[in-house]
PDB file of C-alpha atoms in Angstrom:
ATOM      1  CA  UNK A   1       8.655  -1.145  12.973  1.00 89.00           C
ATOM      2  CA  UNK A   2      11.025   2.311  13.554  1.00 89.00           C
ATOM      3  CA  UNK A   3      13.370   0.866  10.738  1.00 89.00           C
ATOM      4  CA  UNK A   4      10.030   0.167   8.061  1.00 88.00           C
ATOM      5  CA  UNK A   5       9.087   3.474   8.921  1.00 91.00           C
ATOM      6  CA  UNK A   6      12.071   5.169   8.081  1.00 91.00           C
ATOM      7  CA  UNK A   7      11.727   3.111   4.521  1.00 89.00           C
ATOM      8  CA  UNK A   8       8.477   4.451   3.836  1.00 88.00           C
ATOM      9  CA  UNK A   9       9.162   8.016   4.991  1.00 91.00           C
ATOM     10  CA  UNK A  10      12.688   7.665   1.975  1.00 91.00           C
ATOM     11  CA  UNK A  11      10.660   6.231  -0.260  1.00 87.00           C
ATOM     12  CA  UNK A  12       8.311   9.167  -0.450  1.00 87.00           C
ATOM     13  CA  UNK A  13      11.580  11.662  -0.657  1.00 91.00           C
ATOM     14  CA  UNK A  14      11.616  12.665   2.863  1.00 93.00           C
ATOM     15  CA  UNK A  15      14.933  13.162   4.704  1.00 92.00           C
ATOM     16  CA  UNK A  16      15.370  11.738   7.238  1.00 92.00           C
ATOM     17  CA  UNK A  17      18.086  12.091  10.878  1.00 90.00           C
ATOM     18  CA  UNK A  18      18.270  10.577  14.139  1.00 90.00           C
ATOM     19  CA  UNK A  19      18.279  12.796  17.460  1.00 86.00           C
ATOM     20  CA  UNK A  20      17.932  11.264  20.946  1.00 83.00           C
ATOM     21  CA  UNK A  21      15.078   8.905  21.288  1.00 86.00           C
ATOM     22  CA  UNK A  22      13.348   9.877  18.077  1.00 92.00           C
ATOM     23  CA  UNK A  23      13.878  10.224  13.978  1.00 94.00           C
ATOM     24  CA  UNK A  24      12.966  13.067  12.480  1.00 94.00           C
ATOM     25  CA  UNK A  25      12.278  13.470   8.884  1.00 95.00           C
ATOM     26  CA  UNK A  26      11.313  16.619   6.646  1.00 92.00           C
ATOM     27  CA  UNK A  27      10.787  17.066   2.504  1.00 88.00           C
ATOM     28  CA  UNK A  28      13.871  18.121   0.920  1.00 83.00           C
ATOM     29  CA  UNK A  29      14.393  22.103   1.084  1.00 77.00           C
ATOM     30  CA  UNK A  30      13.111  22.173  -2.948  1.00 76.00           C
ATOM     31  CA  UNK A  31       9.750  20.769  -2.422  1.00 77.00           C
ATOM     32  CA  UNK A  32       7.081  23.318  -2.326  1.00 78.00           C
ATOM     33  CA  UNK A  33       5.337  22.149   0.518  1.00 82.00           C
ATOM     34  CA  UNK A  34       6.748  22.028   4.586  1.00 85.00           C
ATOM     35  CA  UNK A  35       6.044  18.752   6.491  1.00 89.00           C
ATOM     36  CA  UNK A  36       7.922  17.789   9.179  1.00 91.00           C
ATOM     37  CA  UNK A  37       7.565  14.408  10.718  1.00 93.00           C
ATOM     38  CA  UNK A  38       8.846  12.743  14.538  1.00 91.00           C
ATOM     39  CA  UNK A  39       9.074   9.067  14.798  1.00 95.00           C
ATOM     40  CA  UNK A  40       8.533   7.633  18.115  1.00 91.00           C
ATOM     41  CA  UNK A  41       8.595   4.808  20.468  1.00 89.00           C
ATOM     42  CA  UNK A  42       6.265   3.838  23.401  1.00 80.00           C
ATOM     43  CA  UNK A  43       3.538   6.244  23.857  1.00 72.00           C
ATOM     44  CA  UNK A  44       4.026   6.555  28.068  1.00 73.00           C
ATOM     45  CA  UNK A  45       6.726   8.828  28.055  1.00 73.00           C
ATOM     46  CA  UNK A  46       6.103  11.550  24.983  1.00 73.00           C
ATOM     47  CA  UNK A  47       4.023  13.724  26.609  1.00 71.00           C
ATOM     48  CA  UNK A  48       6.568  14.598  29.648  1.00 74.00           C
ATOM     49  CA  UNK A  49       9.247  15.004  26.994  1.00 81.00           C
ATOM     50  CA  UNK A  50       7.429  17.237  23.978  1.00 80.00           C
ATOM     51  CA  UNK A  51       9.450  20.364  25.195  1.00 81.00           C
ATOM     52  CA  UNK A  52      12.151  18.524  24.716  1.00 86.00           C
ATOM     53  CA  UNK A  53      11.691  16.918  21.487  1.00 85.00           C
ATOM     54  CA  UNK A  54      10.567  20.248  19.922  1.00 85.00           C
ATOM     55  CA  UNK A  55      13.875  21.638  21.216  1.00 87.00           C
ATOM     56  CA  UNK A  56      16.037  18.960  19.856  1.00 88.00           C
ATOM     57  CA  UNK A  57      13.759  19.640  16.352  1.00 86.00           C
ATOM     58  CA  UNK A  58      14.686  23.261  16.209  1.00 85.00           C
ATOM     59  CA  UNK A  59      17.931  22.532  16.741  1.00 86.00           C
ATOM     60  CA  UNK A  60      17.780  19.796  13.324  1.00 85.00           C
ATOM     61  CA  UNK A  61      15.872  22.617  11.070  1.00 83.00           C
ATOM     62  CA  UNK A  62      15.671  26.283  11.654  1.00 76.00           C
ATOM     63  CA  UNK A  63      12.470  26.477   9.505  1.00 77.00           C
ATOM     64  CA  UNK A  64       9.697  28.818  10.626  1.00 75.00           C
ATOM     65  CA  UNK A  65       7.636  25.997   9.424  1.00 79.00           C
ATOM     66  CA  UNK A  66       8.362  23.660  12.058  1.00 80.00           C
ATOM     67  CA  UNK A  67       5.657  24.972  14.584  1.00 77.00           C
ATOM     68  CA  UNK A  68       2.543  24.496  12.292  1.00 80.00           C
ATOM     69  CA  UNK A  69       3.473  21.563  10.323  1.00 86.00           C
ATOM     70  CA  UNK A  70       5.176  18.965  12.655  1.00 87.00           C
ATOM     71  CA  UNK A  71       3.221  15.761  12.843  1.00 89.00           C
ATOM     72  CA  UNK A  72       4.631  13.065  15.752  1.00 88.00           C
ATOM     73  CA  UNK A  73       3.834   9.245  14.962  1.00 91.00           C
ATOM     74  CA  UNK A  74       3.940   7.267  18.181  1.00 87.00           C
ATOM     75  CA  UNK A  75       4.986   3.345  17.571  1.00 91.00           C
ATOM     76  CA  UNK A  76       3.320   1.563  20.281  1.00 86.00           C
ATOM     77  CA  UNK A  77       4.112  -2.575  20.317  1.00 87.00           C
ATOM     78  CA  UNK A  78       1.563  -4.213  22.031  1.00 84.00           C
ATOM     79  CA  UNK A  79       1.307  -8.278  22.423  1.00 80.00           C
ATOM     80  CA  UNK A  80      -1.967 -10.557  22.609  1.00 67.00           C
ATOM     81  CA  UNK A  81      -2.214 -10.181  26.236  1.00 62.00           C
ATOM     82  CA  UNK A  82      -2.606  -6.133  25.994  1.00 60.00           C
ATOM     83  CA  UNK A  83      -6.005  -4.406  27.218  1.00 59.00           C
ATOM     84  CA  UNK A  84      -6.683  -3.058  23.706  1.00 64.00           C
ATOM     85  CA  UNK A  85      -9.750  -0.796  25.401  1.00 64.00           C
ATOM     86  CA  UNK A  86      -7.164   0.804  27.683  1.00 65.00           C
ATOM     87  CA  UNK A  87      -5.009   1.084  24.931  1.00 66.00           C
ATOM     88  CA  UNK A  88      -7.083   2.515  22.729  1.00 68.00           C
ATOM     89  CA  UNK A  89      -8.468   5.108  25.185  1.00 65.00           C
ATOM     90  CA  UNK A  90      -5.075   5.802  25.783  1.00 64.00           C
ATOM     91  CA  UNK A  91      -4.080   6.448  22.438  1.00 64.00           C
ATOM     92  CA  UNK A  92      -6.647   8.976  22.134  1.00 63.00           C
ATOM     93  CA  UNK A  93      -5.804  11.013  24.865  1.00 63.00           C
ATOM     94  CA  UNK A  94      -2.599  10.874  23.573  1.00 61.00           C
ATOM     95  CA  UNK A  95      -3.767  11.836  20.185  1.00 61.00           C
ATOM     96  CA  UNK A  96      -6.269  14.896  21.835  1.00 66.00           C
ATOM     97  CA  UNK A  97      -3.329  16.356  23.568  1.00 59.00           C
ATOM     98  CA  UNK A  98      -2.501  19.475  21.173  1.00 63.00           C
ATOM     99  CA  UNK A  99       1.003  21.239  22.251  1.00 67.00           C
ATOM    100  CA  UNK A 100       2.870  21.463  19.517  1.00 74.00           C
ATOM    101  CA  UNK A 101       2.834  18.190  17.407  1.00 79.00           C
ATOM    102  CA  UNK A 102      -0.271  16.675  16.036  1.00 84.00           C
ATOM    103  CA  UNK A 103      -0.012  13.200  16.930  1.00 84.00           C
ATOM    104  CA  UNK A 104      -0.843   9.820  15.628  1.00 85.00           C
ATOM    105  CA  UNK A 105      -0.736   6.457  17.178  1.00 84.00           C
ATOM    106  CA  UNK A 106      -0.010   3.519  15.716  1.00 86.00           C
ATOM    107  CA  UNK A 107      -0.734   0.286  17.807  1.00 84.00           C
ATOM    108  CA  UNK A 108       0.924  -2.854  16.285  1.00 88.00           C
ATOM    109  CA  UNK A 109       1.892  -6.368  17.336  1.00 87.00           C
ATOM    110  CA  UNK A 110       5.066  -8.836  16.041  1.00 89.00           C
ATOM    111  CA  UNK A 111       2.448 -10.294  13.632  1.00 89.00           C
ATOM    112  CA  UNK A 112       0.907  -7.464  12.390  1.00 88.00           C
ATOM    113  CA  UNK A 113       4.715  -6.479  11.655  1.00 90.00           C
ATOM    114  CA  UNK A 114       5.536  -9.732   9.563  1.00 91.00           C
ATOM    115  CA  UNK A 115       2.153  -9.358   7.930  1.00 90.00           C
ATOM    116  CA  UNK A 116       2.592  -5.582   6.836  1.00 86.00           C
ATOM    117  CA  UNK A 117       6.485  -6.687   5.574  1.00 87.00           C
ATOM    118  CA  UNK A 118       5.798  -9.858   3.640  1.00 88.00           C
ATOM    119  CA  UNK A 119       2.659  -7.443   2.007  1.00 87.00           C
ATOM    120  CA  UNK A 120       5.882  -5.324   1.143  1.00 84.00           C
ATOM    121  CA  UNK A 121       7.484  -7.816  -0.426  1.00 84.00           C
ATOM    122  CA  UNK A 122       4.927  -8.966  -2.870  1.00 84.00           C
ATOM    123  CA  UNK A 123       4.002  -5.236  -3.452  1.00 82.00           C
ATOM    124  CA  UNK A 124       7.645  -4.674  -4.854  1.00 80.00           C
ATOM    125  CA  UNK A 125       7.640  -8.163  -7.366  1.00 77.00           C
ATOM    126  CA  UNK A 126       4.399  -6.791  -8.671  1.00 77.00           C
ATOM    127  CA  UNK A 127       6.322  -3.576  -9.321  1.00 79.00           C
ATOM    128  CA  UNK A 128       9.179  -4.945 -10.770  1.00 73.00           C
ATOM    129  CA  UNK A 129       6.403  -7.470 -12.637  1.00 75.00           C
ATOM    130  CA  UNK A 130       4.569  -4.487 -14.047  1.00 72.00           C
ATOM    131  CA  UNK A 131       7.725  -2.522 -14.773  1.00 72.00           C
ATOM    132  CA  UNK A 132       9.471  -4.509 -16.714  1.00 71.00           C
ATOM    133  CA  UNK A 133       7.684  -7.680 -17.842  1.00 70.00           C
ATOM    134  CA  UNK A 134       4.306  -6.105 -18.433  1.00 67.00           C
ATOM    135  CA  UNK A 135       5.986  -3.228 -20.821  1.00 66.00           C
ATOM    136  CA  UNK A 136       6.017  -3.676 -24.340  1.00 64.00           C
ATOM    137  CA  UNK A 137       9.730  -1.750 -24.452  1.00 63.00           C
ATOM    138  CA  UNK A 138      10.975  -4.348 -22.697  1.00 58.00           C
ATOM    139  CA  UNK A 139      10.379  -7.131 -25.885  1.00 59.00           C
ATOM    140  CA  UNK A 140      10.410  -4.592 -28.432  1.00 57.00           C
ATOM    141  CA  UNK A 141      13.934  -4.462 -30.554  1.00 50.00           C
TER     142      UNK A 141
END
């Protein structure tokens, strides 16, 4: 899931560097808005280490920026056999907890993954479909 994420976050012009334990991506210094975003695996463990992960983030960009618009998605594999009520009620406390990244969880299982890349897949032939069979440049002389 970290490596479709990353794809997403290039495809919409963000760029994007590894630190330890997370990826951290930002616009490009011309765009006209700030947005700074953490990638992150395994919920359990993010809220001892936010100090540290906003450290390691100042260290990446020295942008005033970073302490109002940093947003921290949390990748959280979970399998069939998962309490999704005690997941869920953890995600929100997860979610609630305010210090210095506004966070989002996303919950997601090995099929949900092959579902959400094969969708990918036959989003991009439609693309290439539309952009080049569907234009009338492409059969005009």
């Amino acid at each position: 899931m970290r490596s479709l994420i990353t794809e997403l976050f290039e495809a919409y012009g963000f760029q994007g560097s590894q630190a330890e334990g997370f990826d951290f991506f930002m616009r490009p210094e011309d765009s006209q808005k700030r947005e700074f975003w953490i990638v992150v695996e395994n919920q359990d463990e993010i809220l001892s280490r936010q100090s540290q992960i906003a450290k390691a983030c100042r260290s990446l960009t020295g942008h005033v920026e970073l302490e109002k618009n940093s947003s921290m998605l949390i990748l959280q594999k979970v399998d069939g056999r998962s309490d999704q009520s005690a997941l869920k009620k953890s995600s929100l406390l997860t979610e609630e907890n305010q210090y210095f990244f506004k966070k989002y969880v996303l919950l997601y299982s090995d099929s949900e993954l092959a579902e959400f890349r094969e969708q990918q897949r036959e989003d991009a032939a439609r693309q290439f479909i539309y952009n080049t069979v569907l234009r009338q440049a492409t059969f005009s002389a």
